[in-house]
CSV table of C-alpha atoms and ligand atoms in Angstrom, one decimal:
chain,number,residue,atom,x,y,z
A,10,MET,CA,-19.2,-6.8,12.7
A,11,PRO,CA,-21.3,-9.8,12.5
A,12,GLY,CA,-21.6,-12.8,15.3
A,13,GLU,CA,-24.9,-14.7,14.8
A,14,ARG,CA,-25.2,-18.2,13.2
A,15,VAL,CA,-28.2,-17.6,10.3
A,16,ASP,CA,-28.2,-19.7,7.1
A,17,ALA,CA,-28.8,-18.5,4.1
A,18,ARG,CA,-32.2,-19.2,3.6
A,19,GLU,CA,-33.1,-17.4,6.9
A,20,LEU,CA,-31.3,-14.4,5.8
A,21,ALA,CA,-33.4,-14.4,2.6
A,22,GLY,CA,-36.6,-14.7,4.4
A,23,ARG,CA,-35.4,-12.0,6.6
A,24,PHE,CA,-34.5,-9.7,3.7
A,25,PHE,CA,-38.1,-10.9,1.9
A,26,ALA,CA,-40.0,-10.0,4.9
A,27,ALA,CA,-38.2,-6.5,5.0
A,28,HIS,CA,-38.1,-5.6,1.2
A,29,GLY,CA,-40.7,-7.6,-0.5
A,30,ARG,CA,-38.5,-9.6,-3.0
A,31,PRO,CA,-36.1,-12.6,-3.2
A,32,PRO,CA,-32.5,-11.5,-2.8
A,33,ARG,CA,-29.1,-13.3,-3.7
A,34,ILE,CA,-26.5,-13.7,-1.4
A,35,SER,CA,-23.1,-13.2,-1.3
A,36,ARG,CA,-20.8,-15.0,1.2
A,37,ALA,CA,-16.9,-14.5,2.5
A,38,PRO,CA,-15.1,-16.0,4.7
A,39,GLY,CA,-13.0,-15.0,8.0
A,40,ARG,CA,-9.7,-16.8,8.2
A,41,VAL,CA,-6.9,-18.1,10.4
A,42,ASN,CA,-3.2,-17.3,10.0
A,43,LEU,CA,-0.9,-20.0,9.9
A,44,ILE,CA,2.4,-18.1,9.9
A,45,GLY,CA,3.3,-14.7,8.8
A,46,GLU,CA,2.1,-12.1,11.5
A,47,HIS,CA,2.6,-8.4,10.6
A,48,THR,CA,4.4,-9.1,7.5
A,49,ASP,CA,1.8,-8.0,4.6
A,50,TYR,CA,2.1,-4.3,5.4
A,51,ASN,CA,5.8,-4.7,5.0
A,52,ASP,CA,5.3,-6.2,1.5
A,53,GLY,CA,6.2,-9.8,2.9
A,54,PHE,CA,4.7,-13.3,3.0
A,55,VAL,CA,1.8,-14.4,4.8
A,56,MET,CA,-0.2,-18.3,4.7
A,57,PRO,CA,-3.3,-17.8,5.9
A,58,ALA,CA,-6.7,-20.1,5.2
A,59,ALA,CA,-10.2,-19.1,4.8
A,60,LEU,CA,-12.6,-20.5,7.1
A,61,ARG,CA,-16.0,-22.0,7.3
A,62,PHE,CA,-16.9,-19.1,9.5
A,63,ARG,CA,-18.7,-16.4,7.2
A,64,ALA,CA,-20.4,-13.5,6.5
A,65,LEU,CA,-23.4,-13.1,4.3
A,66,THR,CA,-24.8,-10.2,2.7
A,67,ALA,CA,-28.2,-10.6,1.2
A,68,TRP,CA,-28.8,-8.1,-1.6
A,69,ALA,CA,-30.7,-6.7,-4.2
A,70,PRO,CA,-30.3,-3.6,-6.4
A,71,ARG,CA,-32.5,-0.5,-5.9
A,72,ALA,CA,-33.2,2.1,-8.8
A,73,ASP,CA,-31.4,5.2,-7.1
A,74,ARG,CA,-27.8,5.5,-5.7
A,75,ILE,CA,-28.5,4.4,-2.0
A,76,VAL,CA,-27.2,2.0,-0.1
A,77,ALA,CA,-29.5,0.9,2.7
A,78,ALA,CA,-27.6,-1.5,4.8
A,79,ARG,CA,-29.3,-3.5,7.9
A,80,SER,CA,-27.5,-6.0,10.2
A,81,GLU,CA,-30.0,-7.5,12.4
A,82,GLY,CA,-27.2,-8.6,15.2
A,83,HIS,CA,-26.6,-4.8,15.4
A,84,GLY,CA,-29.9,-3.3,15.0
A,85,GLY,CA,-31.1,-0.2,12.9
A,86,GLU,CA,-31.0,0.3,9.2
A,87,ARG,CA,-27.9,2.6,8.0
A,88,ARG,CA,-28.1,4.5,4.7
A,89,LEU,CA,-25.2,5.8,2.6
A,90,ASP,CA,-26.1,7.9,-0.7
A,91,LEU,CA,-23.4,7.3,-3.0
A,92,ASP,CA,-23.6,10.9,-4.5
A,93,ALA,CA,-23.0,12.5,-1.4
A,94,PRO,CA,-20.8,10.6,0.9
A,95,ALA,CA,-20.8,11.1,4.8
A,96,PRO,CA,-17.9,10.5,6.8
A,97,ALA,CA,-17.6,7.3,9.5
A,98,ARG,CA,-19.8,7.1,12.2
A,99,GLY,CA,-17.6,4.3,14.3
A,100,ASP,CA,-19.7,1.5,14.0
A,101,TRP,CA,-20.3,-1.8,11.9
A,102,SER,CA,-21.6,0.3,8.7
A,103,ASP,CA,-18.3,1.7,8.2
A,104,TYR,CA,-16.9,-1.4,6.9
A,105,ALA,CA,-19.8,-1.8,4.4
A,106,PHE,CA,-20.1,1.8,3.4
A,107,GLY,CA,-16.1,2.2,3.4
A,108,VAL,CA,-15.9,-0.6,0.7
A,109,ALA,CA,-18.7,1.0,-1.5
A,110,LEU,CA,-16.9,4.5,-1.3
A,111,ALA,CA,-13.6,2.7,-2.1
A,112,LEU,CA,-15.3,0.7,-5.1
A,113,GLU,CA,-16.4,3.9,-6.5
A,114,LYS,CA,-13.2,5.6,-6.1
A,115,ALA,CA,-11.3,3.0,-7.9
A,116,GLY,CA,-13.6,3.8,-11.0
A,117,HIS,CA,-16.4,1.1,-10.5
A,118,ARG,CA,-19.9,2.6,-11.2
A,119,LEU,CA,-22.1,1.0,-8.5
A,120,VAL,CA,-26.3,1.4,-8.0
A,121,GLY,CA,-27.9,1.5,-5.0
A,122,ALA,CA,-28.7,-1.7,-3.1
A,123,ASP,CA,-30.7,-3.1,0.0
A,124,LEU,CA,-27.9,-4.9,2.0
A,125,GLU,CA,-28.8,-7.6,4.9
A,126,ILE,CA,-25.9,-8.7,6.6
A,127,SER,CA,-25.0,-11.4,8.8
A,128,GLY,CA,-22.6,-14.1,9.5
A,129,ASP,CA,-21.0,-16.3,12.4
A,130,VAL,CA,-17.3,-15.2,12.4
A,131,PRO,CA,-16.4,-14.3,15.8
A,132,ALA,CA,-15.5,-10.3,16.5
A,133,GLY,CA,-13.0,-9.2,18.1
A,134,ALA,CA,-11.1,-13.3,17.9
A,135,GLY,CA,-8.7,-12.1,15.4
A,136,LEU,CA,-10.2,-14.3,12.7
A,137,SER,CA,-11.2,-11.1,10.3
A,138,SER,CA,-14.9,-10.7,10.7
A,139,SER,CA,-14.5,-7.2,9.5
A,140,ALA,CA,-12.7,-8.5,6.4
A,141,ALA,CA,-15.3,-11.1,5.6
A,142,LEU,CA,-18.2,-8.6,6.1
A,143,GLU,CA,-16.1,-6.2,3.9
A,144,VAL,CA,-15.5,-8.6,1.2
A,145,SER,CA,-19.4,-10.0,1.0
A,146,VAL,CA,-20.7,-6.3,0.9
A,147,GLY,CA,-18.1,-5.6,-1.7
A,148,HIS,CA,-19.1,-8.7,-3.7
A,149,ALA,CA,-22.7,-7.7,-3.5
A,150,LEU,CA,-22.6,-4.5,-4.3
A,151,LEU,CA,-20.2,-5.3,-7.6
A,152,SER,CA,-22.9,-7.9,-8.2
A,153,ALA,CA,-25.9,-5.6,-7.9
A,154,ALA,CA,-24.3,-3.4,-10.4
A,155,GLY,CA,-23.9,-5.9,-12.9
A,156,LEU,CA,-20.0,-5.8,-12.5
A,157,PRO,CA,-17.9,-8.4,-12.6
A,158,VAL,CA,-15.7,-9.2,-9.5
A,159,ASP,CA,-12.0,-9.1,-9.9
A,160,LYS,CA,-10.9,-10.8,-6.8
A,161,ILE,CA,-7.7,-9.2,-6.0
A,162,ALA,CA,-9.1,-5.6,-7.2
A,163,LEU,CA,-11.9,-6.6,-4.5
A,164,ALA,CA,-9.4,-7.1,-2.1
A,165,LYS,CA,-7.5,-4.1,-2.4
A,166,ALA,CA,-10.9,-2.0,-1.9
A,167,CYS,CA,-11.7,-3.5,1.0
A,168,GLN,CA,-8.3,-2.8,2.5
A,169,ARG,CA,-8.8,0.6,1.1
A,170,ALA,CA,-12.3,0.9,2.8
A,171,GLU,CA,-10.4,0.0,6.5
A,172,ASN,CA,-7.5,1.8,5.6
A,173,ASP,CA,-9.0,5.4,4.7
A,174,TYR,CA,-12.4,5.1,6.0
A,175,VAL,CA,-12.4,3.2,9.1
A,176,GLY,CA,-8.8,4.3,10.2
A,177,MET,CA,-7.3,1.1,10.7
A,178,ARG,CA,-3.9,0.9,8.7
A,179,CYS,CA,-4.2,-3.4,8.3
A,180,GLY,CA,-2.2,-4.9,5.4
A,181,ILE,CA,-4.0,-6.8,3.0
A,182,MET,CA,-3.7,-10.2,4.0
A,183,ASP,CA,-7.4,-10.6,5.4
A,184,GLN,CA,-9.2,-9.1,2.5
A,185,TYR,CA,-7.0,-11.1,-0.1
A,186,VAL,CA,-7.7,-15.0,1.5
A,187,SER,CA,-11.2,-13.7,1.9
A,188,CYS,CA,-11.4,-13.2,-1.6
A,189,ARG,CA,-9.2,-16.0,-3.0
A,190,GLY,CA,-9.0,-18.7,-0.3
A,191,VAL,CA,-9.0,-22.1,-1.5
A,192,ALA,CA,-10.8,-25.3,0.0
A,193,GLY,CA,-8.4,-27.5,1.6
A,194,ALA,CA,-5.4,-25.2,1.8
A,195,ALA,CA,-3.5,-22.5,3.3
A,196,LEU,CA,-2.7,-19.8,0.7
A,197,LEU,CA,1.0,-18.6,0.5
A,198,ILE,CA,0.4,-14.9,-0.3
A,199,ASP,CA,3.3,-12.3,-1.7
A,200,CYS,CA,2.2,-9.2,-0.5
A,201,ARG,CA,4.2,-7.1,-2.7
A,202,SER,CA,3.3,-9.2,-6.3
A,203,LEU,CA,-0.3,-10.2,-4.9
A,204,GLU,CA,0.5,-13.6,-6.2
A,205,ALA,CA,-0.7,-16.4,-4.4
A,206,ARG,CA,-0.2,-20.4,-4.4
A,207,PRO,CA,-1.9,-23.1,-2.6
A,208,VAL,CA,0.0,-24.8,0.3
A,209,ALA,CA,-1.4,-28.3,1.1
A,210,LEU,CA,-1.2,-29.6,4.6
A,211,PRO,CA,0.1,-33.1,5.6
A,212,ALA,CA,-3.3,-35.6,5.4
A,213,ASP,CA,-2.0,-36.6,9.0
A,214,VAL,CA,-2.3,-33.1,10.4
A,215,ARG,CA,-5.2,-30.9,11.3
A,216,ILE,CA,-5.5,-26.9,12.2
A,217,VAL,CA,-7.1,-26.5,15.4
A,218,VAL,CA,-8.2,-23.0,16.5
A,219,ALA,CA,-8.6,-22.0,20.3
A,220,ASN,CA,-10.4,-18.5,20.9
A,221,SER,CA,-8.6,-16.7,24.2
A,222,MET,CA,-12.1,-15.2,24.8
A,223,VAL,CA,-9.7,-11.9,25.1
A,224,LYS,CA,-11.2,-9.3,22.7
A,225,HIS,CA,-8.7,-7.4,21.2
A,226,ALA,CA,-9.4,-3.8,19.9
A,227,HIS,CA,-6.8,-2.8,17.8
A,228,ALA,CA,-8.3,-0.1,15.3
A,229,GLY,CA,-5.6,2.5,15.5
A,230,GLY,CA,-3.9,2.2,18.6
A,231,GLU,CA,-1.1,-0.2,19.0
A,232,TYR,CA,-1.7,-1.9,15.4
A,233,ASN,CA,-0.9,1.4,13.7
A,234,SER,CA,2.1,2.3,16.1
A,235,ARG,CA,3.8,-1.3,15.1
A,236,ARG,CA,3.8,-0.1,11.4
A,237,GLU,CA,5.1,2.9,12.0
A,238,ALA,CA,8.0,1.6,14.0
A,239,CYS,CA,8.1,-0.6,10.9
A,240,GLU,CA,8.4,2.3,8.7
A,241,GLU,CA,10.8,4.1,10.7
A,242,GLY,CA,13.1,1.3,10.5
A,243,VAL,CA,13.2,1.3,6.6
A,244,ARG,CA,13.9,5.1,6.7
A,245,ARG,CA,16.7,4.7,9.2
A,246,LEU,CA,18.3,1.5,7.4
A,247,ARG,CA,18.0,3.0,4.0
A,248,PRO,CA,21.6,4.9,4.0
A,249,ARG,CA,22.9,1.7,5.5
A,250,LEU,CA,21.5,-1.0,3.0
A,251,GLY,CA,20.7,0.9,-0.1
A,252,PRO,CA,17.6,1.2,-1.8
A,253,ILE,CA,15.2,-1.0,0.5
A,254,ALA,CA,11.3,-0.4,-0.1
A,255,ALA,CA,9.8,-2.0,2.6
A,256,LEU,CA,11.1,-4.5,5.8
A,257,ARG,CA,10.9,-7.2,3.0
A,258,ASP,CA,13.9,-6.5,1.4
A,259,VAL,CA,15.9,-6.6,4.8
A,260,SER,CA,16.9,-10.0,5.3
A,261,PRO,CA,17.6,-11.0,9.4
A,262,GLN,CA,21.5,-11.3,8.6
A,263,ALA,CA,21.4,-7.4,6.8
A,264,LEU,CA,19.3,-6.3,10.1
A,265,GLU,CA,21.8,-8.1,12.1
A,266,SER,CA,24.7,-5.7,10.2
A,267,ALA,CA,22.9,-2.7,10.1
A,268,GLY,CA,21.0,-2.6,13.9
A,269,ASP,CA,23.0,0.0,15.1
A,270,ALA,CA,21.2,2.2,13.2
A,271,LEU,CA,18.0,1.6,14.9
A,272,ASP,CA,16.8,2.5,18.7
A,273,GLU,CA,16.3,-0.8,20.5
A,274,VAL,CA,12.6,-1.2,20.2
A,275,VAL,CA,12.7,-0.1,16.4
A,276,ARG,CA,15.1,-3.0,16.3
A,277,ARG,CA,13.3,-5.5,17.6
A,278,ARG,CA,10.3,-4.6,15.8
A,279,CYS,CA,12.3,-5.2,12.4
A,280,ARG,CA,13.8,-8.2,14.0
A,281,HIS,CA,10.2,-9.7,14.1
A,282,VAL,CA,9.6,-8.9,10.6
A,283,ALA,CA,12.4,-10.0,8.8
A,284,THR,CA,12.8,-13.4,10.8
A,285,GLU,CA,8.9,-14.1,10.3
A,286,ASN,CA,9.2,-13.5,6.5
A,287,ALA,CA,12.1,-16.0,6.7
A,288,ARG,CA,9.6,-18.2,8.6
A,289,VAL,CA,6.9,-18.3,6.5
A,290,LEU,CA,8.6,-19.3,3.4
A,291,ALA,CA,10.7,-22.1,5.5
A,292,THR,CA,7.2,-23.3,6.6
A,293,GLU,CA,6.0,-23.7,3.0
A,294,ALA,CA,9.0,-25.7,2.2
A,295,ALA,CA,8.5,-27.8,5.4
A,296,LEU,CA,4.8,-28.6,4.7
A,297,ALA,CA,5.7,-29.2,0.9
A,298,ARG,CA,8.2,-31.9,2.2
A,299,GLY,CA,5.6,-33.2,4.8
A,300,ASP,CA,7.9,-32.1,7.6
A,301,ALA,CA,4.9,-31.2,10.3
A,302,ALA,CA,7.5,-31.0,12.8
A,303,GLN,CA,9.7,-28.6,11.4
A,304,ALA,CA,6.3,-26.4,10.5
A,305,GLY,CA,5.7,-26.5,14.2
A,306,ARG,CA,8.9,-25.6,15.5
A,307,LEU,CA,8.9,-22.4,13.0
A,308,MET,CA,5.4,-21.5,14.5
A,309,ALA,CA,7.1,-21.7,18.1
A,310,ALA,CA,9.7,-19.3,17.0
A,311,SER,CA,6.9,-17.1,15.5
A,312,HIS,CA,5.3,-16.8,18.6
A,313,ALA,CA,8.1,-16.5,20.6
A,314,SER,CA,9.0,-13.3,18.1
A,315,MET,CA,5.1,-12.0,18.3
A,316,ARG,CA,6.1,-12.4,22.2
A,317,ASP,CA,9.2,-10.8,22.7
A,318,ASP,CA,10.1,-8.8,19.7
A,319,TYR,CA,6.9,-7.3,18.6
A,320,GLU,CA,5.2,-7.4,21.9
A,321,ILE,CA,1.9,-8.3,20.6
A,322,THR,CA,0.6,-11.0,22.8
A,323,CYS,CA,-1.1,-11.3,26.2
A,324,PRO,CA,-0.8,-13.4,29.3
A,325,GLU,CA,-3.6,-15.4,28.7
A,326,ILE,CA,-2.7,-15.9,24.9
A,327,ASP,CA,1.0,-16.8,26.0
A,328,ALA,CA,-0.7,-19.4,28.4
A,329,LEU,CA,-2.8,-20.7,25.6
A,330,VAL,CA,0.1,-21.6,23.3
A,331,GLU,CA,2.1,-22.9,26.3
A,332,VAL,CA,-0.5,-25.4,27.2
A,333,ALA,CA,-1.0,-26.6,23.8
A,334,ALA,CA,2.8,-26.7,23.1
A,335,SER,CA,3.3,-28.7,26.2
A,336,LEU,CA,0.7,-31.7,24.7
A,337,PRO,CA,1.8,-34.7,22.9
A,338,GLY,CA,0.7,-34.7,19.1
A,339,VAL,CA,0.8,-30.6,19.1
A,340,PHE,CA,3.6,-30.1,16.3
A,341,GLY,CA,3.3,-26.4,16.9
A,342,SER,CA,1.3,-23.6,18.6
A,343,ARG,CA,1.1,-19.7,17.9
A,344,MET,CA,-1.0,-16.6,18.5
A,345,THR,CA,-3.1,-15.8,14.9
A,346,GLY,CA,-4.2,-12.5,14.1
A,347,GLY,CA,-3.1,-8.5,14.8
A,348,GLY,CA,-2.7,-9.5,18.6
A,349,PHE,CA,-3.2,-8.5,21.8
A,350,GLY,CA,-5.9,-11.3,22.4
A,351,GLY,CA,-7.9,-13.6,20.1
A,352,CYS,CA,-7.2,-16.7,18.9
A,353,THR,CA,-4.3,-19.7,18.7
A,354,VAL,CA,-3.8,-21.8,16.1
A,355,SER,CA,-2.0,-25.0,16.6
A,356,LEU,CA,-0.6,-27.7,13.7
A,357,VAL,CA,-1.7,-31.2,15.3
A,358,GLU,CA,-2.1,-34.8,14.7
A,359,ALA,CA,-5.1,-35.5,13.2
A,360,ALA,CA,-5.8,-38.6,15.2
A,361,ARG,CA,-5.5,-37.1,18.3
A,362,ALA,CA,-7.3,-33.6,17.1
A,363,ASP,CA,-10.3,-34.2,19.5
A,364,GLU,CA,-8.2,-35.2,22.6
A,365,ILE,CA,-6.0,-32.2,22.2
A,366,MET,CA,-8.8,-29.8,22.0
A,367,ALA,CA,-10.3,-31.2,25.2
A,368,ARG,CA,-6.9,-31.2,26.5
A,369,ILE,CA,-6.1,-27.5,26.0
A,370,ALA,CA,-9.3,-26.3,27.0
A,371,GLU,CA,-8.6,-28.0,30.1
A,372,GLY,CA,-5.5,-26.7,30.7
A,373,TYR,CA,-6.4,-23.0,29.8
A,374,ARG,CA,-9.4,-23.3,32.4
A,375,ALA,CA,-6.7,-24.1,35.3
A,376,ARG,CA,-4.3,-21.5,34.3
A,377,THR,CA,-6.7,-18.8,33.6
A,378,GLY,CA,-10.2,-19.6,34.9
A,379,ILE,CA,-11.3,-19.0,31.3
A,380,ASP,CA,-13.6,-21.4,29.1
A,381,ALA,CA,-12.0,-21.1,25.6
A,382,THR,CA,-13.8,-21.8,22.2
A,383,ILE,CA,-11.9,-24.7,20.5
A,384,PHE,CA,-12.4,-26.1,17.2
A,385,ALA,CA,-10.9,-27.9,14.5
A,386,CYS,CA,-10.8,-26.6,10.8
A,387,THR,CA,-10.8,-27.1,7.3
A,388,PRO,CA,-9.7,-24.5,5.0
A,389,ALA,CA,-12.6,-23.1,3.0
A,390,ASP,CA,-13.1,-21.4,-0.5
A,391,GLY,CA,-13.0,-17.7,-0.8
A,392,VAL,CA,-15.9,-15.1,-1.8
A,393,GLY,CA,-18.7,-16.3,-3.9
A,394,GLU,CA,-22.3,-16.3,-4.4
A,395,VAL,CA,-24.3,-18.7,-2.3
A,396,PRO,CA,-27.9,-20.0,-3.9
A,397,VAL,CA,-30.7,-19.6,-2.0
B,421,GLA,C1,-4.9,-7.9,11.1
B,421,GLA,C2,-4.7,-7.2,10.0
B,421,GLA,C3,-3.6,-7.9,8.7
B,421,GLA,C4,-2.4,-8.2,9.5
B,421,GLA,C5,-2.6,-9.0,10.5
B,421,GLA,C6,-1.2,-9.2,11.1
B,421,GLA,O1,-5.5,-8.8,10.5
B,421,GLA,O2,-5.8,-6.9,9.3
B,421,GLA,O3,-3.6,-7.2,7.6
B,421,GLA,O4,-1.7,-7.2,9.5
B,421,GLA,O5,-3.5,-8.3,11.6
B,421,GLA,O6,-0.6,-10.4,10.6
């Protein structure tokens, strides 16, 4: 996955040097999730925003059916023959080739292409560097074949690549917002209907992201086991609650009434999801009436639920949230993304953002000895082509 700061012109130059022809360039952003964690694969609600950090894929079609991809940050060219697909190798190219194969499987007839991939989404930080890579490659491959880009279909193909080829059973949030992000707003996504609406932030509020520098690695492992607990919850609740298809259909009250059908751990996992879905909708309502304080309280409750019920935080992340939450001008703070490290997201008073960022860094260093990377962000647009 990319992690380097290369601009589109530099990347085009690199492509030209390698292939002797000018490329076009597809760009897809990483994301930060304001609230709604581990709800997407339960058919629930999420509220992410696309970031300025992005993956870039420089591309030009080939006359054959070979996808030849290079990622300078990761050394060496990898090749995929669309007519003789090989299994995943366990490196960055799986994200690119998984998308090519998922698009073909969805009925798109691709052509071969040369790809040069780069980007600046920090890897392993919970900011969706893999989704950014997938979506930029998907956009590149569809465009190289002269096919239209249906953004929801592209998001689905990218999710399928990760589920089926990489082996990470992620939901659709990251790929979706990387495709359909809206500059200046977060997106409320209904992960069942796949409809989304923009959520504007009050003008005097900023989003601050702080990287704990603890790298997560949740392909497989803990992430998939959380998903299994949710599935088990649905299976065991169904006889009690009727024809529920997913935890989306279970309110916190219904769960309370039928909770004795579940063992203790599964009950807590389900409680996180049921209460988190309710918090996402409440956050949307709070932001719509300009009530950043209430949105902040909901973020704090989300963090507590991830820490205590879903058990996906870690001591450093908890410290980072506690430091931020103790500062004047911070409405709320929580971990963002899949968990076990990565970043926190805080809603803060715009006028005090700089001071708050400095104090978060200071407080986190004092508690952990780690230097966090901290930035304020403005939501960006989803996937598109950048002029070279
Ligand atoms: C990862 C996954 C998403 C989502 C989040 C948790 O980012 O890719 O689908 O499940 O974790 O909210």
